[in-house]
mmCIF file of C-alpha atoms in Angstrom:
data_model
loop_
_atom_site.group_PDB
_atom_site.id
_atom_site.type_symbol
_atom_site.label_atom_id
_atom_site.label_comp_id
_atom_site.label_asym_id
_atom_site.label_seq_id
_atom_site.Cartn_x
_atom_site.Cartn_y
_atom_site.Cartn_z
ATOM 1 C CA ILE V 1 167.101 42.408 28.927
ATOM 2 C CA SER V 2 169.282 39.522 27.664
ATOM 3 C CA ALA V 3 168.704 36.046 29.293
ATOM 4 C CA LYS V 4 172.377 36.218 30.873
ATOM 5 C CA GLU V 5 171.929 39.655 31.925
ATOM 6 C CA PHE V 6 168.725 38.948 33.440
ATOM 7 C CA VAL V 7 170.290 35.590 35.188
ATOM 8 C CA GLU V 8 173.441 37.519 36.444
ATOM 9 C CA LYS V 9 171.223 40.456 37.993
ATOM 10 C CA ALA V 10 168.445 37.854 39.460
ATOM 11 C CA GLY V 11 171.225 35.494 40.750
ATOM 12 C CA SER V 12 173.760 38.263 42.210
ATOM 13 C CA GLY V 13 170.800 39.785 44.017
ATOM 14 C CA GLY V 14 169.177 36.939 45.507
ATOM 15 C CA LEU V 15 172.489 35.652 46.835
ATOM 16 C CA ALA V 16 172.647 39.335 48.339
ATOM 17 C CA GLU V 17 169.160 39.210 49.520
ATOM 18 C CA VAL V 18 169.712 35.864 51.407
ATOM 19 C CA GLU V 19 172.926 37.057 53.181
ATOM 20 C CA MET V 20 171.151 40.283 54.160
ATOM 21 C CA GLY V 21 168.344 38.660 55.405
ATOM 22 C CA GLU V 22 170.576 36.486 57.588
ATOM 23 C CA LEU V 23 172.570 39.257 58.802
ATOM 24 C CA GLY V 24 169.371 41.285 59.373
ATOM 25 C CA ALA V 25 168.101 38.298 61.325
ATOM 26 C CA LYS V 26 170.711 38.065 63.218
ATOM 27 C CA LYS V 27 171.411 42.098 63.891
ATOM 28 C CA ALA V 28 167.391 43.370 63.720
ATOM 29 C CA THR V 29 166.414 44.772 67.301
ATOM 30 C CA ASN V 30 163.062 45.039 66.333
ATOM 31 C CA GLY V 31 160.774 41.853 65.986
ATOM 32 C CA GLN V 32 159.032 42.735 62.978
ATOM 33 C CA VAL V 33 162.552 43.573 60.865
ATOM 34 C CA LYS V 34 163.835 40.437 62.585
ATOM 35 C CA THR V 35 160.761 38.272 60.972
ATOM 36 C CA PHE V 36 161.078 40.019 57.888
ATOM 37 C CA ALA V 37 164.710 39.080 57.618
ATOM 38 C CA LYS V 38 164.092 35.808 58.011
ATOM 39 C CA ARG V 39 161.338 35.605 55.060
ATOM 40 C CA ILE V 40 163.449 37.510 52.944
ATOM 41 C CA VAL V 41 165.927 33.971 53.561
ATOM 42 C CA THR V 42 163.352 31.656 53.102
ATOM 43 C CA ASP V 43 161.678 33.239 49.720
ATOM 44 C CA HIS V 44 165.064 34.288 48.178
ATOM 45 C CA THR V 45 166.660 31.020 48.715
ATOM 46 C CA LYS V 46 163.488 29.400 47.449
ATOM 47 C CA ALA V 47 163.363 31.694 44.570
ATOM 48 C CA ASN V 48 167.206 31.042 44.108
ATOM 49 C CA ALA V 49 166.802 27.366 43.661
ATOM 50 C CA GLU V 50 163.959 27.995 40.971
ATOM 51 C CA LEU V 51 166.323 30.077 38.927
ATOM 52 C CA LEU V 52 168.996 27.252 38.985
ATOM 53 C CA ALA V 53 166.312 24.948 37.799
ATOM 54 C CA VAL V 54 164.788 27.007 35.041
ATOM 55 C CA ILE V 55 168.298 27.954 33.341
ATOM 56 C CA LYS V 56 169.625 24.126 33.750
ATOM 57 C CA GLY V 57 171.019 23.201 30.241
ATOM 58 C CA LYS V 58 170.608 26.247 28.735
ATOM 59 C CA GLY V 59 174.456 27.094 28.993
ATOM 60 C CA LEU V 60 173.515 30.023 31.619
ATOM 61 C CA GLU V 61 175.510 30.440 34.901
ATOM 62 C CA VAL V 62 174.238 32.108 38.325
ATOM 63 C CA PRO V 63 176.735 34.026 39.450
ATOM 64 C CA SER V 64 178.562 32.138 42.654
ATOM 65 C CA SER V 65 179.008 35.571 44.483
ATOM 66 C CA ARG V 66 177.177 39.005 44.826
ATOM 67 C CA ASP V 67 178.340 42.104 42.614
ATOM 68 C CA THR V 68 181.039 44.669 44.036
ATOM 69 C CA MET V 69 177.875 47.055 44.918
ATOM 70 C CA HIS V 70 176.232 44.363 47.342
ATOM 71 C CA LYS V 71 179.640 43.359 48.612
ATOM 72 C CA ALA V 72 180.487 46.796 49.596
ATOM 73 C CA MET V 73 176.826 47.433 51.304
ATOM 74 C CA MET V 74 177.267 43.952 52.969
ATOM 75 C CA GLU V 75 180.516 45.094 54.581
ATOM 76 C CA LYS V 76 178.737 48.311 56.028
ATOM 77 C CA PHE V 77 175.952 46.509 57.616
ATOM 78 C CA GLN V 78 178.493 44.180 59.282
ATOM 79 C CA GLN V 79 180.285 46.878 60.830
ATOM 80 C CA GLN V 80 177.359 48.624 62.032
ATOM 81 C CA ASP V 81 176.396 47.713 65.504
ATOM 82 C CA ALA V 82 172.687 46.359 66.281
ATOM 83 C CA GLY V 83 169.846 48.663 67.058
ATOM 84 C CA LYS V 84 167.463 51.294 66.052
ATOM 85 C CA ASP V 85 169.898 52.676 63.421
ATOM 86 C CA PHE V 86 170.537 49.389 62.200
ATOM 87 C CA ASP V 87 166.875 48.065 61.815
ATOM 88 C CA ARG V 88 165.886 51.457 59.858
ATOM 89 C CA ASP V 89 168.872 51.195 57.608
ATOM 90 C CA TYR V 90 168.535 47.551 56.855
ATOM 91 C CA MET V 91 164.747 48.137 56.149
ATOM 92 C CA GLU V 92 165.463 51.586 53.780
ATOM 93 C CA HIS V 93 168.371 49.438 51.753
ATOM 94 C CA MET V 94 165.244 46.484 51.559
ATOM 95 C CA ILE V 95 162.956 48.952 49.971
ATOM 96 C CA LYS V 96 165.634 50.334 47.418
ATOM 97 C CA ASP V 97 166.714 46.836 46.452
ATOM 98 C CA HIS V 98 163.300 45.295 45.993
ATOM 99 C CA LYS V 99 162.382 48.202 43.970
ATOM 100 C CA THR V 100 164.975 47.540 41.701
ATOM 101 C CA ASP V 101 164.246 44.168 41.935
ATOM 102 C CA VAL V 102 160.617 44.690 40.840
ATOM 103 C CA GLU V 103 161.938 46.952 37.873
ATOM 104 C CA LEU V 104 164.068 43.985 36.921
ATOM 105 C CA PHE V 105 161.618 40.796 37.088
ATOM 106 C CA GLU V 106 158.428 43.178 35.275
ATOM 107 C CA THR V 107 161.204 44.118 32.165
ATOM 108 C CA ALA V 108 162.053 40.674 32.486
ATOM 109 C CA ALA V 109 158.314 39.088 32.333
ATOM 110 C CA ASP V 110 157.555 41.029 29.037
ATOM 111 C CA ASP V 111 160.610 40.603 27.781
ATOM 112 C CA ALA V 112 159.286 38.233 24.290
ATOM 113 C CA LYS V 113 163.003 37.941 23.456
ATOM 114 C CA LEU V 114 163.545 36.062 26.569
ATOM 115 C CA ASP V 115 163.181 32.641 26.740
ATOM 116 C CA SER V 116 159.742 31.629 28.065
ATOM 117 C CA ASN V 117 161.152 29.371 31.004
ATOM 118 C CA LEU V 118 162.616 33.010 32.085
ATOM 119 C CA ARG V 119 159.626 34.832 31.423
ATOM 120 C CA GLY V 120 157.533 32.415 33.270
ATOM 121 C CA TYR V 121 160.485 32.606 36.593
ATOM 122 C CA ALA V 122 160.242 36.323 36.519
ATOM 123 C CA LYS V 123 156.371 35.986 36.417
ATOM 124 C CA LYS V 124 155.936 33.690 39.158
ATOM 125 C CA THR V 125 158.329 35.354 41.515
ATOM 126 C CA LEU V 126 156.916 38.859 40.923
ATOM 127 C CA PRO V 127 154.303 38.920 43.460
ATOM 128 C CA THR V 128 156.604 37.668 46.376
ATOM 129 C CA LEU V 129 158.819 40.634 45.293
ATOM 130 C CA ARG V 130 156.191 43.153 45.437
ATOM 131 C CA ASP V 131 154.867 42.112 48.668
ATOM 132 C CA HIS V 132 158.639 41.981 50.017
ATOM 133 C CA LEU V 133 158.758 45.741 49.013
ATOM 134 C CA ASN V 134 155.059 46.308 50.177
ATOM 135 C CA GLN V 135 155.823 44.900 53.433
ATOM 136 C CA ALA V 136 159.368 46.410 53.564
ATOM 137 C CA GLN V 137 157.923 50.294 53.303
ATOM 138 C CA ALA V 138 155.238 49.128 55.710
ATOM 139 C CA ILE V 139 157.858 48.036 58.543
ATOM 140 C CA ALA V 140 160.080 51.143 57.981
ATOM 141 C CA GLY V 141 157.385 53.600 58.322
ATOM 142 C CA LYS V 142 156.664 51.917 61.587
ATOM 143 C CA LEU V 143 160.347 52.586 62.559
ATOM 144 C CA SER V 144 160.325 56.092 61.466
ATOM 145 C CA ASP V 145 158.199 57.131 64.594
#
């Protein structure tokens, strides 16, 4: 993976996570989903700031908006009514998103061609992303009952 590609994907994904988290915190009716969404906002806001610090002076840019796929997903969730279906759909989306995130960050953490600061950032962020994925799977499992 190139540094540019990693920064674009991690940056765009991070922005999308914060927006989705804010929406989830507002619309979720299940307490666990609401708490999870708030944690997503906190953790991804921190990770986004760390990414900016890591790439400072490297000639790389973090995207200022999310990509087309995330935009379409966000619109879908904005139009959905709050309730059980929203909670379940939101958590399923969080599982899918975090599987992608974990894969991206694992690739970056092990890529010897990547700048050591970016590799370090990926390694440092991975445990949080894995934790989000595990938590999302656990909450989603309870919602489907």
